[in-house]
Short mmCIF file of C-alpha atoms in Angstrom, two decimals:
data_model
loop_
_atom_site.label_atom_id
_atom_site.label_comp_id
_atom_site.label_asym_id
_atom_site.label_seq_id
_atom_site.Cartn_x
_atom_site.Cartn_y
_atom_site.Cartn_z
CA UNK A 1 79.95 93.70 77.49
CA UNK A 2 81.75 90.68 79.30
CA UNK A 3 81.68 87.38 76.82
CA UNK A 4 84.34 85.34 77.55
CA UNK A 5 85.47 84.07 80.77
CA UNK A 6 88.10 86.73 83.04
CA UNK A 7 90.95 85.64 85.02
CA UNK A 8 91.39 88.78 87.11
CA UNK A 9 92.40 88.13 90.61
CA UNK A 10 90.15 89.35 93.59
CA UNK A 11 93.85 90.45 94.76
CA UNK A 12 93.44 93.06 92.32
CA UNK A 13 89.58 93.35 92.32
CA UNK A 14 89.70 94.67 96.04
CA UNK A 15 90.28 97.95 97.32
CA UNK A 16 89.65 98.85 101.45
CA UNK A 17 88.41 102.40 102.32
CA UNK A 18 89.11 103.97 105.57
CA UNK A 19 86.82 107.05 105.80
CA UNK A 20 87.57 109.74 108.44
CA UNK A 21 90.61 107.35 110.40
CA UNK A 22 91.71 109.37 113.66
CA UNK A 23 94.49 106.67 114.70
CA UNK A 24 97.81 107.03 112.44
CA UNK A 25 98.12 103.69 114.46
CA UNK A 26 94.90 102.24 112.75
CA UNK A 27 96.29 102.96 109.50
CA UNK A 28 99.10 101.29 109.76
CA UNK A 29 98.10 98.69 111.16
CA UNK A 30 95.72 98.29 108.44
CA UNK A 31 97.83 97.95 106.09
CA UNK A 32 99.49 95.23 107.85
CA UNK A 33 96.23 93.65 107.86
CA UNK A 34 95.56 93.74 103.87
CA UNK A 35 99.18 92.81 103.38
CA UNK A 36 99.25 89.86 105.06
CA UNK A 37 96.14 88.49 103.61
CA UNK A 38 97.70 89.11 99.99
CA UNK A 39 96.18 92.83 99.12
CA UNK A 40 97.47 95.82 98.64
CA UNK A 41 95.16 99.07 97.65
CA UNK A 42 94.42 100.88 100.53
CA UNK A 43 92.32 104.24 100.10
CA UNK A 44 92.07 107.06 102.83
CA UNK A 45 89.26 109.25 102.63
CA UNK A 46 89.81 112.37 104.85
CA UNK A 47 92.12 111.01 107.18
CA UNK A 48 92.46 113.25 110.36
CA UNK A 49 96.22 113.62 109.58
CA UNK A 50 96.83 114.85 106.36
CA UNK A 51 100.42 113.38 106.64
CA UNK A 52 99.12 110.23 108.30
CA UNK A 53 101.06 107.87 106.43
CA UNK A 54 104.84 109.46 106.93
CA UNK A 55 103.93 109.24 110.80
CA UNK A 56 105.82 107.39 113.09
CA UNK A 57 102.53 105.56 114.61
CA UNK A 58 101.41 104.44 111.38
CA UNK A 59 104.78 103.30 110.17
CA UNK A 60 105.74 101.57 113.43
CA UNK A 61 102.01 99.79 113.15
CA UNK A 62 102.73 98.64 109.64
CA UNK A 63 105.48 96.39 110.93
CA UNK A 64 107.07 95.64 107.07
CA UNK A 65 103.65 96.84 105.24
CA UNK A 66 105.72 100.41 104.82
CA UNK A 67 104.93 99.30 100.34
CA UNK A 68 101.26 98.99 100.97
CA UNK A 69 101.75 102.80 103.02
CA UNK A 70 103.77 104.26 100.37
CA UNK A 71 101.43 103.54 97.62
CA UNK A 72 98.16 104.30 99.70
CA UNK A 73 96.28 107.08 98.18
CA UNK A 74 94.13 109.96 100.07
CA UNK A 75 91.39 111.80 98.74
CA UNK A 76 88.89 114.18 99.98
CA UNK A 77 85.74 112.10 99.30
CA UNK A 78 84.50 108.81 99.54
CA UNK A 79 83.32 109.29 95.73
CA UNK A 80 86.81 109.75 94.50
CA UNK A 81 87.41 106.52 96.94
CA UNK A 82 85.53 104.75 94.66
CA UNK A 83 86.59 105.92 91.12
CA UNK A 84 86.53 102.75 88.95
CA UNK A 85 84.83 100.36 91.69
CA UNK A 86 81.21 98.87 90.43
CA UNK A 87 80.37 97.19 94.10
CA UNK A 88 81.31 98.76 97.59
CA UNK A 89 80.00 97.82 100.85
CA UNK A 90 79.75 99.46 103.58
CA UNK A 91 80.88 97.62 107.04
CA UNK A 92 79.12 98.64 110.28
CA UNK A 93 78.38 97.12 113.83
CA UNK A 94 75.15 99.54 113.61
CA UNK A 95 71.85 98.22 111.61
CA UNK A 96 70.21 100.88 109.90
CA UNK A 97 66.63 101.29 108.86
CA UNK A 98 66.47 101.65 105.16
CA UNK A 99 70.27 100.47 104.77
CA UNK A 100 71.48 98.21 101.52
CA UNK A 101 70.95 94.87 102.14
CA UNK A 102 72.90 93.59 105.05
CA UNK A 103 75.45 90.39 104.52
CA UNK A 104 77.62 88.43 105.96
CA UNK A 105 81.79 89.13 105.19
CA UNK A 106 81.77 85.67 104.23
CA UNK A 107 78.65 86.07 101.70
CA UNK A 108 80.25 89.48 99.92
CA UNK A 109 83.43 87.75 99.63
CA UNK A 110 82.20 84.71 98.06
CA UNK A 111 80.15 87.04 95.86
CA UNK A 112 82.85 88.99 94.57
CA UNK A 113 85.23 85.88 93.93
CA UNK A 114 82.90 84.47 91.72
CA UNK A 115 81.53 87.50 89.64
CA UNK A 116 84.60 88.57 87.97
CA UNK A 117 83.03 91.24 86.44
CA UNK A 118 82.92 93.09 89.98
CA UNK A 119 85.85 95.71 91.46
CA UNK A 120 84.52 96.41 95.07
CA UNK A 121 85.54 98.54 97.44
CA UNK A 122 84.80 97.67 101.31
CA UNK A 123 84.09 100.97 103.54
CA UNK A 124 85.59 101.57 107.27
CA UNK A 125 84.24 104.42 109.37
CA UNK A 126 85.96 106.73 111.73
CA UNK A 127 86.84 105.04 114.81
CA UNK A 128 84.41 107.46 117.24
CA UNK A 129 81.60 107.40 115.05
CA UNK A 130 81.27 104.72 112.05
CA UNK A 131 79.72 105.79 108.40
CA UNK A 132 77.38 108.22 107.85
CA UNK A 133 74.00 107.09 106.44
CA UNK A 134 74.36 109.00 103.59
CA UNK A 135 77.23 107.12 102.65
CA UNK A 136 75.82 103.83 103.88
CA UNK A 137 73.02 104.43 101.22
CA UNK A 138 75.63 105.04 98.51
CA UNK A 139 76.49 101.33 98.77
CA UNK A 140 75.52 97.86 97.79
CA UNK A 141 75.49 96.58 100.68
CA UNK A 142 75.88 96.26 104.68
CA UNK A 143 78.48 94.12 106.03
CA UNK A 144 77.72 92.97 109.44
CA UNK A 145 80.15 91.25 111.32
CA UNK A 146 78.60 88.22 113.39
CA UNK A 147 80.12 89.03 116.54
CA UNK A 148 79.21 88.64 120.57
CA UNK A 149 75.87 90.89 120.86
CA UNK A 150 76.79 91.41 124.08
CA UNK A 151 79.64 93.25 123.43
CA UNK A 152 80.53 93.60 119.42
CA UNK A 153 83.14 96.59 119.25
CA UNK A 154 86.16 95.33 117.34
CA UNK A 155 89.07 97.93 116.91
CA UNK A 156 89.46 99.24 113.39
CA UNK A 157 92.50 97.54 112.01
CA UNK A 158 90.92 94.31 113.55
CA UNK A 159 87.82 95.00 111.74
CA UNK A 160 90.02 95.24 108.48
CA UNK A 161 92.06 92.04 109.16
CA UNK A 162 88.37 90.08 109.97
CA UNK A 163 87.64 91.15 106.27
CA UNK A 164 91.01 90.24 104.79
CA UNK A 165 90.97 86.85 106.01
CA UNK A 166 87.35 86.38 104.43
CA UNK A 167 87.65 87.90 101.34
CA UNK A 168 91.63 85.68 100.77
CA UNK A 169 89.82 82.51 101.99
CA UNK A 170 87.69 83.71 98.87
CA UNK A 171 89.88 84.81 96.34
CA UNK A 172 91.67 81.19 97.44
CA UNK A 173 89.07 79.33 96.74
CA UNK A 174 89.03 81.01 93.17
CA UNK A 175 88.69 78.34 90.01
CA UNK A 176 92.30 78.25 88.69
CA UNK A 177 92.82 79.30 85.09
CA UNK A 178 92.37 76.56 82.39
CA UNK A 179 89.59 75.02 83.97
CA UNK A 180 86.23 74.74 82.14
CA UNK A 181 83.79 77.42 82.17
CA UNK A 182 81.15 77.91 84.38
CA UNK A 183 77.13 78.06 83.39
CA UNK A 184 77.69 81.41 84.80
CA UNK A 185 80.41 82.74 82.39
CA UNK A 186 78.68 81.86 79.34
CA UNK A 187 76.63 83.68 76.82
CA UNK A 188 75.90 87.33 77.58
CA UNK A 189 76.85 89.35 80.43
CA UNK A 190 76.28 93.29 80.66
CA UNK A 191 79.11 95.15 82.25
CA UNK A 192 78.00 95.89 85.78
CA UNK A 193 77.22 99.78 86.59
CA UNK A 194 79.97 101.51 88.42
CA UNK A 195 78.29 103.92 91.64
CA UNK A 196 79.68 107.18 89.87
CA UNK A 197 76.55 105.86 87.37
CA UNK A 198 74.39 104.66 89.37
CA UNK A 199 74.17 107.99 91.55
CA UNK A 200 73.67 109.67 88.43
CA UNK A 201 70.75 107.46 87.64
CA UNK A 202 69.32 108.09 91.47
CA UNK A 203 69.61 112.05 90.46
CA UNK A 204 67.67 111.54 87.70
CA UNK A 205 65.14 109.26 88.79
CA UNK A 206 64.59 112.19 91.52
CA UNK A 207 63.95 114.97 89.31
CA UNK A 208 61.29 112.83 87.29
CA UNK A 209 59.38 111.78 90.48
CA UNK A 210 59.20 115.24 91.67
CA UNK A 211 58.30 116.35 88.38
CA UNK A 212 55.23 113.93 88.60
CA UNK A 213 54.38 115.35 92.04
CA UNK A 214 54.99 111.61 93.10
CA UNK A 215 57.94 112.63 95.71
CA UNK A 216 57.34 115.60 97.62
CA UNK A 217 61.03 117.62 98.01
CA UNK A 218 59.86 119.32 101.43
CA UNK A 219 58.38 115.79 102.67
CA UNK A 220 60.50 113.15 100.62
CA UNK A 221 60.04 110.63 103.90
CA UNK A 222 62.19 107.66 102.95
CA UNK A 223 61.33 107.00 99.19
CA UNK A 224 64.84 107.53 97.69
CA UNK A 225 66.55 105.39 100.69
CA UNK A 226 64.25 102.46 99.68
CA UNK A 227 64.77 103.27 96.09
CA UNK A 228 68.12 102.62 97.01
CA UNK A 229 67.78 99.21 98.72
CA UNK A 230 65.48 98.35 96.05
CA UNK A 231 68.43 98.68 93.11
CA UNK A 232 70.89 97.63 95.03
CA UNK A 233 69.17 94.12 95.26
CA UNK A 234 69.07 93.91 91.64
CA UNK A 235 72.56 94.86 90.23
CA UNK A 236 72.20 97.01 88.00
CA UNK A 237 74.16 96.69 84.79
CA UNK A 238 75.27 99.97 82.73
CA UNK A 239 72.34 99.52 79.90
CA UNK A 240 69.64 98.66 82.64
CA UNK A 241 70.84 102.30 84.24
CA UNK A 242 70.67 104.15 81.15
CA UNK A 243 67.14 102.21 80.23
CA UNK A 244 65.91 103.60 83.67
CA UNK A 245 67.85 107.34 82.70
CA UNK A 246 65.80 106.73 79.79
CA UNK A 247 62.36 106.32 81.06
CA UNK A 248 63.14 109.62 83.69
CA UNK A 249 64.45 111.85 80.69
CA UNK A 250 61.07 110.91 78.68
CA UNK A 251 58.67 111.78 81.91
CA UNK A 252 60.58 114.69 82.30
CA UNK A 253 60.75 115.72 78.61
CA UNK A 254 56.79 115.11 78.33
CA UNK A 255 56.01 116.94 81.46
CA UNK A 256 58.09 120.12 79.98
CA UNK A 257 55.72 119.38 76.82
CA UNK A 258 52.26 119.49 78.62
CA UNK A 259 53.76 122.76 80.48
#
């Protein structure tokens, strides 16, 4: 549990995920793009280069950001991406039906400059198609760039440096240490649930619906995607999750019983 006031830095709260990147060019130029804006994790997640950041593109494209390169890590999946994050969102030009709830860059920032408690992690797709629902879903929420509807493509790097800039006018606008405390950082405050535990909870929750025959596995519709949006609105701490593990393992335990 959080009771006293923390002075981490949204500099080293923040973490950008580029899932699937084609363009060694993209890469490095994101990482120009987080440098210059003051951060410096950078995750790839199945790059299409496994050597994508010794390439000359990406290099060339970092223009001086060769530290933020060197120190960039690649994994396989977007859930190793997010090892130790408790907030990711997910940015896409495309609206989804039952997506997380969709904000503004401006909004998430703000939100993760003042709840200290949160390490987030902000999602890029691949440059030809985006993210996947089913990683969309995994995610707090939908960042939606306000740009011309008429014609709202923004190259990937550029998408990165659009979030930099919000998320540093943010972290700027951070209270400096020594100040009083906030209403907000007073009294109790639950540690917020990372995803790795949150999926968890969503696997559970699954089993004990189908176990009450209230989702149907061969027709599950859209129950678990709004399930989703649902908890995501809420954010969930780590003893509301395993209160809600809880209440599955007992439905599930009881329905072995009456077996």
């Amino acid at each position: 549990m959080n009771l006293t006031k923390t002075n981490t830095s949204l500099f080293n709260r923040l973490r950008f995920v580029l899932v699937d990147t084609s363009s060694p060019g993209n890469v490095g130029a994101a990482a120009r793009a987080i440098k210059t804006m003051g951060f410096s994790e950078l995750v790839l997640v199945n790059p299409r280069y496994p050597d994508v950041l010794q390439r000359d593109e990406a290099i060339a494209l970092a223009s001086g950001a060769q530290d933020i390169l060197s120190s960039a890590r690649i994994v396989e999946t977007v859930e190793q991406a997010l090892i130790g994050c408790n907030y990711a969102a997910a940015l896409s030009a495309r609206l989804r039906e039952f997506s997380p709830p969709v904000m503004a860059p401006r909004a998430v920032a703000e939100q993760l400059a003042t709840d200290k408690t949160l390490t987030g992690a902000i999602l890029f797709g691949s440059e030809r198609y985006g993210l996947p629902n089913e990683i969309v879903e995994k995610c707090n929420v939908l960042i939606n760039i306000p740009a011309n509807p008429d014609y709202s493509s923004l190259n990937l790097s550029q998408a990165v440096q659009v979030l930099a800039y919000e998320f540093r006018v943010a972290a700027s606008a951070e209270q400096p240490p020594g100040e009083s405390e906030s209403s907000d950082e007073i009294g109790f405050h639950g540690d917020t649930a990372n995803l790795i535990e949150i999926e968890g909870m969503f696997a559970h929750l699954e089993k004990a619906l189908i176990e009450i025959d209230f989702l149907d596995p061969a027709h599950p519709k859209k129950l678990m995607p709004r399930l989703k949006r649902l908890f995501a609105r809420a954010g969930l701490e780590t003893e509301e999750v395993n209160i809600l593990r809880g209440i599955a393992n007992q439905i599930l335990t009881k329905r072995r019983r009456l077996d």
